[in-house]
Coordinates of C-alpha atoms and ligand atoms in Angstrom, one line a residue:
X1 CA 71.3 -20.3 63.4
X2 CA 68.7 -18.0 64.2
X3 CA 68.2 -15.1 62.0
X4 CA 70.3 -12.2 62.3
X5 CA 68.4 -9.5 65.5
X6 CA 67.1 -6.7 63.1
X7 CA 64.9 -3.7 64.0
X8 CA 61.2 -4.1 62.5
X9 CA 60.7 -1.4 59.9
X10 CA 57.8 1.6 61.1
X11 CA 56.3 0.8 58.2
X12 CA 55.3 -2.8 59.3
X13 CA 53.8 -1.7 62.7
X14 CA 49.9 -1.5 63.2
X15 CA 50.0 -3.8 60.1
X16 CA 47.8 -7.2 59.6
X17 CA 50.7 -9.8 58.5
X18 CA 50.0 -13.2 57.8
X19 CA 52.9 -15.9 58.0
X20 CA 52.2 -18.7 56.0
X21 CA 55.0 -21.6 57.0
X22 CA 56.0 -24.3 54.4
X23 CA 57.8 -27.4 55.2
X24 CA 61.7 -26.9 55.1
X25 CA 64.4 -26.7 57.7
X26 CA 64.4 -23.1 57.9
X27 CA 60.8 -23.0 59.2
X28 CA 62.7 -22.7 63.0
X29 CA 64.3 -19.0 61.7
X30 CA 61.0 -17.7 60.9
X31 CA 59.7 -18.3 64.8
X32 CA 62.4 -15.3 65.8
X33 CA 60.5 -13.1 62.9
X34 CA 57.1 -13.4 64.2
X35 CA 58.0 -12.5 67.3
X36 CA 60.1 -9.6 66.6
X37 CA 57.1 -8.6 64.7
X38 CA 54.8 -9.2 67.2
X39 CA 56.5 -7.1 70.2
X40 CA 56.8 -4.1 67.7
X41 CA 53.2 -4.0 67.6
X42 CA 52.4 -6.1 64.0
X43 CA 49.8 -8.3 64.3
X44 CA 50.6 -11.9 63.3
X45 CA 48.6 -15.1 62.5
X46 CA 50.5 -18.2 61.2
X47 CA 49.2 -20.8 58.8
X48 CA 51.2 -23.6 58.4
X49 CA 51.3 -26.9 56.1
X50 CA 51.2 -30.2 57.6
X51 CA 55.2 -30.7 56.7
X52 CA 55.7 -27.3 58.3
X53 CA 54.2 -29.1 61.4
X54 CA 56.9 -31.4 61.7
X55 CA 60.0 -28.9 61.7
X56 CA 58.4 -26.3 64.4
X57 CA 55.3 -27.2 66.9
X58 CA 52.1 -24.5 65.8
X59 CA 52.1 -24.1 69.9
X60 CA 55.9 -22.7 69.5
X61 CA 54.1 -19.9 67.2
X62 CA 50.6 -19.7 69.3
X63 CA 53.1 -18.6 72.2
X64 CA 55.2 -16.3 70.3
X65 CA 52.0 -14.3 68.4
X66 CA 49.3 -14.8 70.9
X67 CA 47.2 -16.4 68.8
X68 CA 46.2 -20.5 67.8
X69 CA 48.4 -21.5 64.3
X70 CA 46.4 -22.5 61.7
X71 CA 47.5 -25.9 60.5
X72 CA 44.9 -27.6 58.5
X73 CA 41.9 -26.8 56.0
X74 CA 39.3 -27.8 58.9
X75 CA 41.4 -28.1 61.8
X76 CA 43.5 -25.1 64.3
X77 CA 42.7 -21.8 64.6
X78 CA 39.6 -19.6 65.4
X79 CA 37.7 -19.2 62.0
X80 CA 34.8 -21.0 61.0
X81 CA 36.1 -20.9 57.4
X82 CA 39.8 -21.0 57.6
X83 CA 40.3 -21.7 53.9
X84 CA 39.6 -17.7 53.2
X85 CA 39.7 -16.0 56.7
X86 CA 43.2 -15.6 57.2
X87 CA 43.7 -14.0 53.4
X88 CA 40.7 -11.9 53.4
X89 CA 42.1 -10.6 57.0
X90 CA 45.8 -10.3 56.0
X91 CA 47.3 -6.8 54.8
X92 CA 50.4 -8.5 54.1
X93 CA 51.4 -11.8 53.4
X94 CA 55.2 -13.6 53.8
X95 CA 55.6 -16.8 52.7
X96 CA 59.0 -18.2 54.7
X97 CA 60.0 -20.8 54.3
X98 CA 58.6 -21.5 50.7
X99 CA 59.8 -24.4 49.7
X100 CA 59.7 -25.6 45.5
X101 CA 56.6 -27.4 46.2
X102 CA 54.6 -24.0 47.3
X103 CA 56.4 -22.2 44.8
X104 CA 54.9 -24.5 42.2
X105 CA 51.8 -25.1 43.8
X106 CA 51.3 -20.9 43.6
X107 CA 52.5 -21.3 40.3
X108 CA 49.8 -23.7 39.2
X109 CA 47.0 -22.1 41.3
X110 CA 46.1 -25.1 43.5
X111 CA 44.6 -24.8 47.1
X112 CA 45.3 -28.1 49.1
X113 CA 46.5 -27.1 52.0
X114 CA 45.6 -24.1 54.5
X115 CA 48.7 -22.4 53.1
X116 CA 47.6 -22.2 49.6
X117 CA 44.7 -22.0 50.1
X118 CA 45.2 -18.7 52.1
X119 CA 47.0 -17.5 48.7
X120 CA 44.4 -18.4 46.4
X121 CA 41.9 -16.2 48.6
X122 CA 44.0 -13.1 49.2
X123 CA 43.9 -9.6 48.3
X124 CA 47.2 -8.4 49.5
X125 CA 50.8 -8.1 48.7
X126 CA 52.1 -11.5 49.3
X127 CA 56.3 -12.0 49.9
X128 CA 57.9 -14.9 49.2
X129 CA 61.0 -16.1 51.0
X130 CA 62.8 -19.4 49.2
X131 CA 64.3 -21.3 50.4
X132 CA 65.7 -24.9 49.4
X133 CA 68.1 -27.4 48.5
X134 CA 70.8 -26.5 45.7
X135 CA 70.0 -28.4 43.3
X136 CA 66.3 -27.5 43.6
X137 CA 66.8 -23.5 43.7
X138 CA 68.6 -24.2 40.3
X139 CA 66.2 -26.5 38.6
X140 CA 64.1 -24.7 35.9
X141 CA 61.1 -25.8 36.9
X142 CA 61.3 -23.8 40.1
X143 CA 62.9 -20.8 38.5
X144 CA 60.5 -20.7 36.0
X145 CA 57.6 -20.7 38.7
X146 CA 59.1 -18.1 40.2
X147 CA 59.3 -16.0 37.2
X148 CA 55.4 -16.4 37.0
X149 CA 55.2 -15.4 40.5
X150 CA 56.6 -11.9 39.7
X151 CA 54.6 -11.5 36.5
X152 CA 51.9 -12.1 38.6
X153 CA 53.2 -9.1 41.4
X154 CA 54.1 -11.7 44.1
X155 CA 57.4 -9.9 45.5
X156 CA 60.3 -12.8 45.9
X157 CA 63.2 -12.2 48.6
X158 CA 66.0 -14.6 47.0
X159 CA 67.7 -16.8 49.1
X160 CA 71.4 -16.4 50.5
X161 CA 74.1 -18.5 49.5
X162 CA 75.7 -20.9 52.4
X163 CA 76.0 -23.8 54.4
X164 CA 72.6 -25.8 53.5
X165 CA 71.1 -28.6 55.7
X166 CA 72.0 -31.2 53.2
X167 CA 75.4 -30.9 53.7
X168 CA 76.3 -28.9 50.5
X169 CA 77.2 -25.0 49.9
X170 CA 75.0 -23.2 47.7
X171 CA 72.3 -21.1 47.5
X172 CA 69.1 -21.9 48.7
X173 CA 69.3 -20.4 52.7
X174 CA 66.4 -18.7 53.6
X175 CA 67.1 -14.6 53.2
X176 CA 68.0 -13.0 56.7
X177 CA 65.6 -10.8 58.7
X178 CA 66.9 -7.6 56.9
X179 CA 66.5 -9.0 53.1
X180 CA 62.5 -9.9 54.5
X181 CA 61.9 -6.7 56.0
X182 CA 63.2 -4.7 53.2
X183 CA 61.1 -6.8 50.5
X184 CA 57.9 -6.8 53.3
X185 CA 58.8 -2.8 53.5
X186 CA 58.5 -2.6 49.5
X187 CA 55.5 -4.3 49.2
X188 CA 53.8 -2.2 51.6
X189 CA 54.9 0.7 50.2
X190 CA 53.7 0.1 46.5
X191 CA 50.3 -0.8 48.1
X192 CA 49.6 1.0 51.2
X193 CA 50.2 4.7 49.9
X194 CA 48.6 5.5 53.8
X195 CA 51.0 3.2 56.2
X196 CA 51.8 4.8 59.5
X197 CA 49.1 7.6 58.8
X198 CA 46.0 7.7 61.6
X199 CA 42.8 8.8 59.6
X200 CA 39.3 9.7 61.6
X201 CA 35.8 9.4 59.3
X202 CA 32.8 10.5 60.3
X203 CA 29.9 9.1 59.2
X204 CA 26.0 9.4 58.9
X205 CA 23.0 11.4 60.1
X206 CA 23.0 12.8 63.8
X207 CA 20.2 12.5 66.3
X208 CA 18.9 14.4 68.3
X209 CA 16.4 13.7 70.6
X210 CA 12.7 15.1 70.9
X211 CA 11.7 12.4 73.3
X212 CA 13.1 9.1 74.6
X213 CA 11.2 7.8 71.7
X214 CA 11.4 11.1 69.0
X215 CA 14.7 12.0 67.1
X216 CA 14.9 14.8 64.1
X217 CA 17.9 13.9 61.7
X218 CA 18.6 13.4 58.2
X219 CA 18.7 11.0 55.4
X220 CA 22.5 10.5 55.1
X221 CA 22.8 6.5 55.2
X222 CA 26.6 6.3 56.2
X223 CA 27.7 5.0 53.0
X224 CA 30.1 8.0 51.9
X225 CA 32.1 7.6 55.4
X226 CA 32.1 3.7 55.4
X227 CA 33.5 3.9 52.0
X228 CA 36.1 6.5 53.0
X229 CA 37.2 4.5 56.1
X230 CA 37.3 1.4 54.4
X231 CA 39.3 2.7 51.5
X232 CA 41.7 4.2 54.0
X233 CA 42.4 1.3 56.1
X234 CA 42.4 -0.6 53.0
X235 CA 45.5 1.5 52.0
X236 CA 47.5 0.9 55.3
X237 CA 45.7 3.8 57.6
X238 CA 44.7 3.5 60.9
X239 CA 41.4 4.2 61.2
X240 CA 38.6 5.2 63.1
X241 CA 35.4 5.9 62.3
X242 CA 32.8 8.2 64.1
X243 CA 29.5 7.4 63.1
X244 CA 26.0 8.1 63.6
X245 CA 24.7 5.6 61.3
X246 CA 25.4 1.1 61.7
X247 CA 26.7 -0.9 59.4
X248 CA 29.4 -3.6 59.2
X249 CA 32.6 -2.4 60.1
X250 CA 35.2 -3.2 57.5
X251 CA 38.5 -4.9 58.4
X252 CA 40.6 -2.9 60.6
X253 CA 38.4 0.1 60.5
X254 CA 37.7 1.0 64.7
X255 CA 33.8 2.3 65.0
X256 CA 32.7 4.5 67.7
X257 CA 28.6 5.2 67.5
X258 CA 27.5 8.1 68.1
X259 CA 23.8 9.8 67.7
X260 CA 23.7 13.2 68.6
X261 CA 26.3 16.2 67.7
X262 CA 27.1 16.9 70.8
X263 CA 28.4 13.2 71.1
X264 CA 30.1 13.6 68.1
X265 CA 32.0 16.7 68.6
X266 CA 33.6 15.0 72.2
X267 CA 34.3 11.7 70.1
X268 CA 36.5 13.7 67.7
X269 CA 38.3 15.9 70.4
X270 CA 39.4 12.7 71.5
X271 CA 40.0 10.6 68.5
X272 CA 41.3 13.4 66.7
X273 CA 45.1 13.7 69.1
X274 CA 47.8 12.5 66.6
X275 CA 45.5 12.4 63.7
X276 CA 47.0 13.4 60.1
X277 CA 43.6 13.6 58.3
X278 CA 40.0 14.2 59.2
X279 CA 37.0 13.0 56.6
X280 CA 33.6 14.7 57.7
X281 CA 31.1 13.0 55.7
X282 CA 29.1 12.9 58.1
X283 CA 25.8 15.0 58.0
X284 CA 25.6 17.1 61.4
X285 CA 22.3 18.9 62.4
X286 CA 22.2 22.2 62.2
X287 CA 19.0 22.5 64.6
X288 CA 18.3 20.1 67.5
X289 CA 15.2 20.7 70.3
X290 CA 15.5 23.4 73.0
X291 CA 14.5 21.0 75.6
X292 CA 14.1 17.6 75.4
X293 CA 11.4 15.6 77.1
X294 CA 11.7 13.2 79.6
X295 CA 8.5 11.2 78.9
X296 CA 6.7 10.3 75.7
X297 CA 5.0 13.2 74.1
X298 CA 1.3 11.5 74.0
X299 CA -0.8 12.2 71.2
X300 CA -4.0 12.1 73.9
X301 CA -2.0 14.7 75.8
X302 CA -1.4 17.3 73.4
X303 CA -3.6 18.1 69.9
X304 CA -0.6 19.5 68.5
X305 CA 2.7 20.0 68.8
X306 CA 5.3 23.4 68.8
X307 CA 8.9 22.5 68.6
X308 CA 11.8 25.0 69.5
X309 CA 14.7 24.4 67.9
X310 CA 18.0 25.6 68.5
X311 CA 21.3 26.2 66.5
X312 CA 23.9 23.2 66.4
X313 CA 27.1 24.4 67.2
X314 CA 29.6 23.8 64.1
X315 CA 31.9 20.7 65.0
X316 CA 34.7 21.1 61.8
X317 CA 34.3 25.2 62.7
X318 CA 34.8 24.8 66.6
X319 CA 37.6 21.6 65.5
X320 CA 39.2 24.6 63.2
X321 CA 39.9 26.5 66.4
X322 CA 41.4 24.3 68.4
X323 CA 45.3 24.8 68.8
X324 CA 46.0 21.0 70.4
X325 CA 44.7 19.9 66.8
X326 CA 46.3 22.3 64.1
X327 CA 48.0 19.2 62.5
X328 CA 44.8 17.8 61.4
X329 CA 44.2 18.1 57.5
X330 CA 40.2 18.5 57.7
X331 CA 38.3 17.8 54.7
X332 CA 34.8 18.9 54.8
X333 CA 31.7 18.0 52.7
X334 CA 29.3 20.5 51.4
X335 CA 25.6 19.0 50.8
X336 CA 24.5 22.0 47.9
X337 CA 21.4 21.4 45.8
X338 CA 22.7 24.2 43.7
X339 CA 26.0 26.4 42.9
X340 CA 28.5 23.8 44.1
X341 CA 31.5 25.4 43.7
X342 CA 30.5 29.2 45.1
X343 CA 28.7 27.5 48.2
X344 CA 31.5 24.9 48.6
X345 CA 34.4 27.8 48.6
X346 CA 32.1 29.7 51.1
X347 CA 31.6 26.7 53.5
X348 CA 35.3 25.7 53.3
X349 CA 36.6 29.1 54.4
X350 CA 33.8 29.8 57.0
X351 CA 34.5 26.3 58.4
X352 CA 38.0 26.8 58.2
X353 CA 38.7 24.0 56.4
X354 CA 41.4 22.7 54.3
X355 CA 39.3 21.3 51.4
X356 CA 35.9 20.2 51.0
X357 CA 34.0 18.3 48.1
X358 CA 30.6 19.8 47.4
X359 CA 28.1 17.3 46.3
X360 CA 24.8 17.7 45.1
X361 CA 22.6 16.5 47.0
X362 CA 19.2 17.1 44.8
X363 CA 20.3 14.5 42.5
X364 CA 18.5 10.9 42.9
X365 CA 21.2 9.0 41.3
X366 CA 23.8 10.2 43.7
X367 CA 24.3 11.2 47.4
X368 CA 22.3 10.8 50.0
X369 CA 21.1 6.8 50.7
X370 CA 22.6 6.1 47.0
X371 CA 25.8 3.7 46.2
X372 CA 26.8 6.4 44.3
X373 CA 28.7 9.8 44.6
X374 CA 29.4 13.0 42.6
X375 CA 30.8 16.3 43.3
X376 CA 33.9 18.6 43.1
X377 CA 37.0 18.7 45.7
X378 CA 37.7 22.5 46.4
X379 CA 41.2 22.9 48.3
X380 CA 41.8 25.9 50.0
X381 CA 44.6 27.1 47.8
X382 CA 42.1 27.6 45.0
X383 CA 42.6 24.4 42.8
X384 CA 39.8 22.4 41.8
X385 CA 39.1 18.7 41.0
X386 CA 35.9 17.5 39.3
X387 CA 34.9 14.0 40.9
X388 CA 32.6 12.2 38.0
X389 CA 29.9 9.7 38.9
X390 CA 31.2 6.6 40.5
X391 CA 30.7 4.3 43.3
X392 CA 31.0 5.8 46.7
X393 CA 34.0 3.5 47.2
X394 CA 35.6 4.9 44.0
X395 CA 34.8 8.1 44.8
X396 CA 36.5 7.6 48.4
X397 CA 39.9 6.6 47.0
X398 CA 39.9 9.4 43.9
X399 CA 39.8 11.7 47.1
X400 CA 42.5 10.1 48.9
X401 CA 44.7 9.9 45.7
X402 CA 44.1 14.1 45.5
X403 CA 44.8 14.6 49.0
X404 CA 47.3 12.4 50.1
X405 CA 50.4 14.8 48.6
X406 CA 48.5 17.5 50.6
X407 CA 49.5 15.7 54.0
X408 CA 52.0 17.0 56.2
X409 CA 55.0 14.7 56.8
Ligands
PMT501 O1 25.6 9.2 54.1 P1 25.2 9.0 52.6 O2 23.8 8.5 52.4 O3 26.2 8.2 52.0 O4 25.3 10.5 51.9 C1 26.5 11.2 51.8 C2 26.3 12.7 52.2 C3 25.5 13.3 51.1 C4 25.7 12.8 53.5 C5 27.8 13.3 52.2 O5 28.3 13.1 50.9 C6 27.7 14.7 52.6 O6 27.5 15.6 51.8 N1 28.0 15.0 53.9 C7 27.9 16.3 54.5 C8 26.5 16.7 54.9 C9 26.4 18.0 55.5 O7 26.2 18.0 56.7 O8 26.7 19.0 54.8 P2 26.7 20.6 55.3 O9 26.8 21.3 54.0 O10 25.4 20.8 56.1 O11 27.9 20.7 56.2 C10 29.2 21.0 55.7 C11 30.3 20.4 56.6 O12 30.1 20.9 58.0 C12 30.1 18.9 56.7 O13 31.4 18.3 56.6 C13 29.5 18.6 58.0 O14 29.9 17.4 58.6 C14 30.0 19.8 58.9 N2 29.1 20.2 59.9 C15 27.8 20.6 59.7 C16 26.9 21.0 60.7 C17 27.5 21.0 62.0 N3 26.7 21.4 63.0 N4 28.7 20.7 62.2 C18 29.5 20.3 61.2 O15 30.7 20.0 61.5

């Protein structure tokens, strides 16, 4: 029997699950799962063992998720190292089928097959779903590799008592779609503190142009809104980052370049529609040229050189006014090379934002270009956090952890 037609939590939608099949009967129930999954908008990718192979085709699962099964350390799907891809990509892991010889295998930390091997290299919550014989759910061995499962954080769905293939009643069925949703649901929860939330980053130094060759910006790097947008999508967001500066996008982070602030400013009226929370790390210009040439400035033409500059409109401030996006919680930051808090409390009201984290940019061991990142997180109800020295990426998710209760629901 198939399993039992159950809605897909919210929770599980947007998110990266891998499905990693193991060789038992029930490996036919779990084809239903990833495609409920799949039509509510999850993405899937299957890994299978070679026994797995022999109770459902990988094709049945290629069809049902869109994408090639991966069924072997060298062979089936589209990653050049399949041993690590699919747990490095993965958000979420279910194991279902497991069957006692994963279990133990887990147990003992060995990586012989793509399915283990996806375990050994994964970062995520990772569900298990026995399901087995009788006689082998009962064994000790078994239950006491489970037990070291859950030590180790690995969430286990218990299976159902019932008819079982062998012919006997017992328990050992593979848990119905509710029981795996609920545990998959659980999981998430405890580690993605920012599921079904859309956050937009910006990030780096605008452009703007002098000539077709000729820009005046800054020296932000990018790193402070990389590390934000990774540690958001790292914690179940959706992201998108809006950035003037190139670097690898991190998994599941969406990157729109930008250079100038002009660019930026239509970027985020865009991106910013159903957002619940806007990091501006980036560091705007306040001053771009009044005109801009159309051809090379030549040295042979001109001895010297008079630039007019003109004001940069305030993207957060003009964002601030704009009724379509008052559900936005906007954190600023405020690049100070003195009097953090006073300038940070000035910028945050002129800007009109919710909070902003004043850093100090004078510092070498911090800010701009560095891996590092200081500063205090002003909110606009007066409170105060101090943010000590750590890496940007710390630093990102010590912001989230303080604004995250701030969010509307
Ligand atoms: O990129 P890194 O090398 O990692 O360095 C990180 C950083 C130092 C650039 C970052 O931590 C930081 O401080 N970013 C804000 C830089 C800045 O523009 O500060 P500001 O005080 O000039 O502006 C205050 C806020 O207004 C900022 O959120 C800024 O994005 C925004 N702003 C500024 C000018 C403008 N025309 N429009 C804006 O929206």
């Amino acid at each position: 029997m198939p399993l039992d037609p159950t809605p897909v939590p919210d929770e599980l939608r947007g998110l990266r699950i891998a499905l990693l099949v193991s060789g038992g009967i029930a490996a036919y129930k779990v084809v239903d799962l990833a495609s409920a999954l799949t039509q509510a908008g999850t993405e899937v990718r299957v890994a299978m063992t070679p026994t797995a192979t022999r109770f459902v085709g990988a094709a049945t699962f290629e069809g049902v998720t869109g994408h090639p099964a991966v069924t072997g350390l060298f062979s089936g799907g589209d990653s050049p190292e399949p041993h690590v891809a699919l747990g490095d990509w993965a958000q979420l892991i279910l194991v279902a089928p497991a069957t006692a010889n994963v279990v133990g295998k887990m147990a003992g930390g060995r990586s012989d097959d793509i399915v283990t091997a996806t375990l050994l290299a994964a970062r995520c919550p990772v569900v298990v779903a026995p399901a087995m014989n009788d006689a082998m759910w009962s064994k000790q061995a078994v239950q006491d590799n489970l037990a070291t499962l859950r030590r180790r954080g690995v969430t286990v769905v218990e299976p159902e008592s019932g008819h079982l293939a062998s012919g006997h009643s017992g328990a050992g069925r593979l848990a119905g779609a509710q029981g795996l949703f609920n545990a998959m649901v659980h999981a998430v929860r405890a580690r993605y503190d920012l599921a079904g939330r859309r956050v937009v980053v910006t990030a780096g130094g605008t452009r703007e142009p002098i000539d077709p060759v000729r820009f005046i910006s800054n020296y932000s790097s990018g790193k402070m809104g990389f590390a934000l947008a990774a540690a958001a999508a790292d914690r179940g967001a959706r992201v998108t980052l809006v950035s003037a500066a190139s670097h690898p996008a991190h998994h599941g982070v969406e990157v729109q370049h930008v250079d100038t602030a002009e660019e930026m400013l239509a970027e985020l009226r865009s991106q910013l529609r159903g957002a619940d929370l806007l990091l501006m790390a980036a560091a705007v210009g306040d001053f771009r040229p009044a005109r801009i040439a159309r051809h090379k400035i030549r040295r042979e033409e001109t001895a010297s050189l008079n630039l007019q500059l003109e004001s940069i409109p305030d993207i957060v401030a003009s964002l601030a006014g704009d009724e379509a996006l008052a559900g936005v919680f906007r954190v600023g930051f405020a690049a100070e090379d003195s009097d953090l808090d006073s300038k940070g409390v000035e910028k945050l009201k002129r800007k009109g934002l919710h909070a902003i984290v004043a850093n100090d940019i004078s510092r070498r061991d911090i800010g701009f270009g560095s891996d590092y990142n200081a500063g205090v997180l002003l909110f606009a109800d007066g409170s105060r956090h101090e943010l000590e020295k750590a890496t940007k990426r710390e630093m990102a998710d010590r912001i989230l952890d303080l604004v995250l209760p701030r969010l509307p629901h």
